[in-house]
């Protein structure tokens, strides 16, 4: 059975970053390392990794505090062969549970245009258009009350 947790071992972290890179950076020819963020190592950042029984990473995402009682979700990625099977939902619900435990009251995120329906299904609403990543990927600011 698949399990979801914070990455623990070096192998977990390798799998975590590899999936981030493969899904969110490689298709736009971004350099390796571009999948990492300075605050990944902050003690206040929560990481989620859903692993298949064979150790393959199926889904990842992270949460950090971004304001008074507000958290931001970033770097949500599901393995192409595992998309549409509830993996993204499990990752996001794990991060939302962590946000509630931390006393946060709302979650915001910048969704890629093609991911907006996924977040709407999970209770998020579009606030406004935001940035365009790599010159081609429009994003929308979305939020949800916890
Ligand atoms: C967007 C993404 C994270 C969603 O994860 P996923 O595992 O494919 O989604 P799930 O299977 O958990 O979907 C949860 C629900 O949202 C719905 N949903 C997902 N994508 C959808 C879409 N494009 N349109 C409509 N509904 C969608 C599912 O049907 C499901 O509904 P249900 O609970 O009624 O069955 C994943 O597809 C992905 O990594 N995409 C590429 C990278 C990306 O865009 N990341 C987000 C960056 S902001």
Tab-separated table of C-alpha atoms and ligand atoms in Angstrom:
chain	number	residue	atom	x	y	z
A	1	UNK	CA	0.000	0.000	0.000
A	2	UNK	CA	1.186	3.517	-0.746
A	3	UNK	CA	2.248	5.594	2.252
A	4	UNK	CA	2.416	9.350	2.745
A	5	UNK	CA	4.861	11.037	5.062
A	6	UNK	CA	7.535	13.671	5.356
A	7	UNK	CA	10.699	12.523	3.541
A	8	UNK	CA	13.071	10.971	6.108
A	9	UNK	CA	15.978	9.210	4.465
A	10	UNK	CA	18.421	10.420	1.799
A	11	UNK	CA	16.640	8.041	-0.614
A	12	UNK	CA	13.315	9.683	0.251
A	13	UNK	CA	14.737	13.153	-0.422
A	14	UNK	CA	16.258	12.004	-3.727
A	15	UNK	CA	12.897	10.607	-4.822
A	16	UNK	CA	11.126	13.765	-3.629
A	17	UNK	CA	13.303	16.157	-5.594
A	18	UNK	CA	13.503	13.892	-8.648
A	19	UNK	CA	9.716	13.898	-8.973
A	20	UNK	CA	9.574	17.674	-8.523
A	21	UNK	CA	12.166	18.099	-11.255
A	22	UNK	CA	10.624	15.578	-13.659
A	23	UNK	CA	7.101	17.008	-13.453
A	24	UNK	CA	7.634	20.712	-12.802
A	25	UNK	CA	10.978	21.677	-14.358
A	26	UNK	CA	12.325	19.186	-16.948
A	27	UNK	CA	9.485	19.685	-19.494
A	28	UNK	CA	10.508	23.361	-19.729
A	29	UNK	CA	14.235	22.547	-20.055
A	30	UNK	CA	15.038	24.062	-16.686
A	31	UNK	CA	18.416	23.165	-15.150
A	32	UNK	CA	18.748	20.576	-12.420
A	33	UNK	CA	18.662	22.343	-9.079
A	34	UNK	CA	15.911	24.706	-10.237
A	35	UNK	CA	13.429	22.410	-8.472
A	36	UNK	CA	14.890	23.408	-5.081
A	37	UNK	CA	13.879	26.444	-3.013
A	38	UNK	CA	15.928	28.207	-0.352
A	39	UNK	CA	13.271	27.715	2.305
A	40	UNK	CA	12.883	23.958	1.658
A	41	UNK	CA	15.164	23.378	4.639
A	42	UNK	CA	13.365	25.817	6.951
A	43	UNK	CA	12.002	24.056	10.039
A	44	UNK	CA	8.612	25.669	9.361
A	45	UNK	CA	8.306	24.094	5.893
A	46	UNK	CA	6.294	20.856	5.756
A	47	UNK	CA	7.017	18.347	2.990
A	48	UNK	CA	4.762	15.514	1.818
A	49	UNK	CA	5.946	12.456	-0.126
A	50	UNK	CA	3.637	9.654	-1.237
A	51	UNK	CA	5.624	6.503	-1.949
A	52	UNK	CA	4.517	3.351	-3.774
A	53	UNK	CA	5.339	0.047	-2.028
A	54	UNK	CA	8.379	-0.325	-4.323
A	55	UNK	CA	9.733	3.031	-3.114
A	56	UNK	CA	8.826	5.024	-6.205
A	57	UNK	CA	7.634	8.582	-5.544
A	58	UNK	CA	4.045	9.024	-6.760
A	59	UNK	CA	3.248	12.460	-5.355
A	60	UNK	CA	4.909	15.390	-3.601
A	61	UNK	CA	4.030	18.829	-2.252
A	62	UNK	CA	5.002	21.315	0.434
A	63	UNK	CA	3.493	23.907	2.772
A	64	UNK	CA	5.044	26.938	4.450
A	65	UNK	CA	3.583	29.677	6.633
A	66	UNK	CA	2.994	32.752	4.483
A	67	UNK	CA	1.181	35.217	6.722
A	68	UNK	CA	-0.929	35.592	9.824
A	69	UNK	CA	-2.642	32.224	10.094
A	70	UNK	CA	-2.021	31.619	6.396
A	71	UNK	CA	-0.071	28.835	4.700
A	72	UNK	CA	1.057	28.492	1.089
A	73	UNK	CA	1.228	25.232	-0.837
A	74	UNK	CA	3.942	24.919	-3.505
A	75	UNK	CA	5.560	22.282	-5.711
A	76	UNK	CA	2.576	19.934	-6.015
A	77	UNK	CA	3.507	17.179	-8.473
A	78	UNK	CA	2.126	13.728	-9.261
A	79	UNK	CA	3.981	11.152	-11.371
A	80	UNK	CA	2.513	11.207	-14.917
A	81	UNK	CA	1.499	7.536	-14.651
A	82	UNK	CA	-0.226	8.105	-11.314
A	83	UNK	CA	-2.234	11.214	-12.210
A	84	UNK	CA	-6.031	11.052	-11.942
A	85	UNK	CA	-5.968	8.326	-9.277
A	86	UNK	CA	-6.362	10.386	-6.112
A	87	UNK	CA	-2.661	10.910	-5.375
A	88	UNK	CA	-2.822	14.706	-5.637
A	89	UNK	CA	-5.837	14.732	-3.316
A	90	UNK	CA	-3.942	12.678	-0.704
A	91	UNK	CA	-0.916	14.975	-0.852
A	92	UNK	CA	-3.000	18.150	-0.586
A	93	UNK	CA	-5.146	16.775	2.243
A	94	UNK	CA	-1.961	15.788	4.124
A	95	UNK	CA	-0.652	19.349	3.800
A	96	UNK	CA	-4.005	20.835	4.822
A	97	UNK	CA	-4.067	18.615	7.914
A	98	UNK	CA	-0.575	19.862	8.777
A	99	UNK	CA	-1.756	23.452	8.274
A	100	UNK	CA	-4.667	22.916	10.677
A	101	UNK	CA	-2.315	21.385	13.246
A	102	UNK	CA	-0.134	24.490	12.945
A	103	UNK	CA	-3.149	26.691	13.695
A	104	UNK	CA	-3.408	28.085	10.168
A	105	UNK	CA	-6.816	29.239	8.979
A	106	UNK	CA	-6.377	29.506	5.227
A	107	UNK	CA	-4.237	28.112	2.431
A	108	UNK	CA	-3.205	29.986	-0.706
A	109	UNK	CA	-1.373	28.757	-3.779
A	110	UNK	CA	-0.458	29.770	-7.320
A	111	UNK	CA	-2.011	27.139	-9.577
A	112	UNK	CA	-0.938	26.354	-13.094
A	113	UNK	CA	-3.887	26.962	-15.414
A	114	UNK	CA	-4.297	23.249	-16.184
A	115	UNK	CA	-4.369	22.414	-12.442
A	116	UNK	CA	-7.089	24.960	-11.541
A	117	UNK	CA	-9.967	22.396	-11.870
A	118	UNK	CA	-8.104	20.023	-9.530
A	119	UNK	CA	-7.826	22.678	-6.828
A	120	UNK	CA	-11.447	23.775	-7.368
A	121	UNK	CA	-12.493	20.157	-6.798
A	122	UNK	CA	-10.584	20.293	-3.487
A	123	UNK	CA	-12.419	23.453	-2.370
A	124	UNK	CA	-10.123	26.237	-3.592
A	125	UNK	CA	-11.400	29.330	-5.423
A	126	UNK	CA	-9.577	31.537	-7.893
A	127	UNK	CA	-8.753	34.967	-6.453
A	128	UNK	CA	-6.955	36.508	-9.441
A	129	UNK	CA	-4.554	35.721	-12.285
A	130	UNK	CA	-0.927	35.765	-11.076
A	131	UNK	CA	2.430	35.259	-12.781
A	132	UNK	CA	3.370	33.431	-15.995
A	133	UNK	CA	6.118	30.867	-15.360
A	134	UNK	CA	8.877	30.284	-17.937
A	135	UNK	CA	7.050	32.752	-20.206
A	136	UNK	CA	4.378	30.194	-21.091
A	137	UNK	CA	2.621	28.774	-18.012
A	138	UNK	CA	-0.132	31.084	-16.683
A	139	UNK	CA	-0.849	30.822	-12.959
A	140	UNK	CA	-3.826	31.797	-10.832
A	141	UNK	CA	-3.836	32.755	-7.165
A	142	UNK	CA	-6.286	30.488	-5.335
A	143	UNK	CA	-7.350	30.244	-1.692
A	144	UNK	CA	-9.311	28.055	0.684
A	145	UNK	CA	-10.550	28.539	4.240
A	146	UNK	CA	-9.570	25.648	6.466
B	1	LIG	C1	-2.519	18.727	-10.768
B	1	LIG	C2	-2.140	17.419	-10.054
B	1	LIG	C3	-1.268	17.743	-8.840
B	1	LIG	C4	-3.444	16.727	-9.596
B	1	LIG	O1	-3.129	15.477	-8.987
B	1	LIG	P1	-3.897	14.137	-9.424
B	1	LIG	O2	-3.379	13.022	-8.607
B	1	LIG	O3	-3.794	14.005	-10.894
B	1	LIG	O4	-5.414	14.486	-9.035
B	1	LIG	P2	-6.436	13.544	-8.214
B	1	LIG	O5	-6.552	12.253	-8.946
B	1	LIG	O6	-6.068	13.487	-6.792
B	1	LIG	O7	-7.775	14.388	-8.406
B	1	LIG	C5	-8.591	14.786	-7.301
B	1	LIG	C6	-9.920	15.257	-7.857
B	1	LIG	O8	-9.710	16.353	-8.765
B	1	LIG	C7	-10.237	16.027	-10.045
B	1	LIG	N1	-9.338	16.553	-11.071
B	1	LIG	C8	-8.001	16.397	-11.154
B	1	LIG	N2	-7.524	17.013	-12.251
B	1	LIG	C9	-8.608	17.553	-12.863
B	1	LIG	C10	-8.787	18.312	-14.051
B	1	LIG	N3	-7.754	18.682	-14.817
B	1	LIG	N4	-10.049	18.704	-14.399
B	1	LIG	C11	-11.101	18.371	-13.621
B	1	LIG	N5	-10.998	17.642	-12.483
B	1	LIG	C12	-9.765	17.254	-12.120
B	1	LIG	C13	-10.270	14.522	-10.104
B	1	LIG	O9	-11.238	14.061	-11.029
B	1	LIG	C14	-10.606	14.167	-8.678
B	1	LIG	O10	-12.001	14.318	-8.475
B	1	LIG	P3	-12.828	13.207	-7.622
B	1	LIG	O11	-12.318	13.334	-6.221
B	1	LIG	O12	-14.225	13.606	-7.816
B	1	LIG	O13	-12.503	11.884	-8.234
B	1	LIG	C15	-1.387	16.448	-11.005
B	1	LIG	O14	-2.217	16.098	-12.078
B	1	LIG	C16	-0.074	16.997	-11.548
B	1	LIG	O15	0.971	16.809	-10.941
B	1	LIG	N6	-0.108	17.648	-12.716
B	1	LIG	C17	1.104	18.150	-13.364
B	1	LIG	C18	1.868	19.191	-12.532
B	1	LIG	C19	1.007	20.303	-12.010
B	1	LIG	O16	0.244	20.930	-12.753
B	1	LIG	N7	1.138	20.562	-10.706
B	1	LIG	C20	0.402	21.617	-10.048
B	1	LIG	C21	1.234	22.829	-10.056
B	1	LIG	S1	0.283	24.189	-9.409
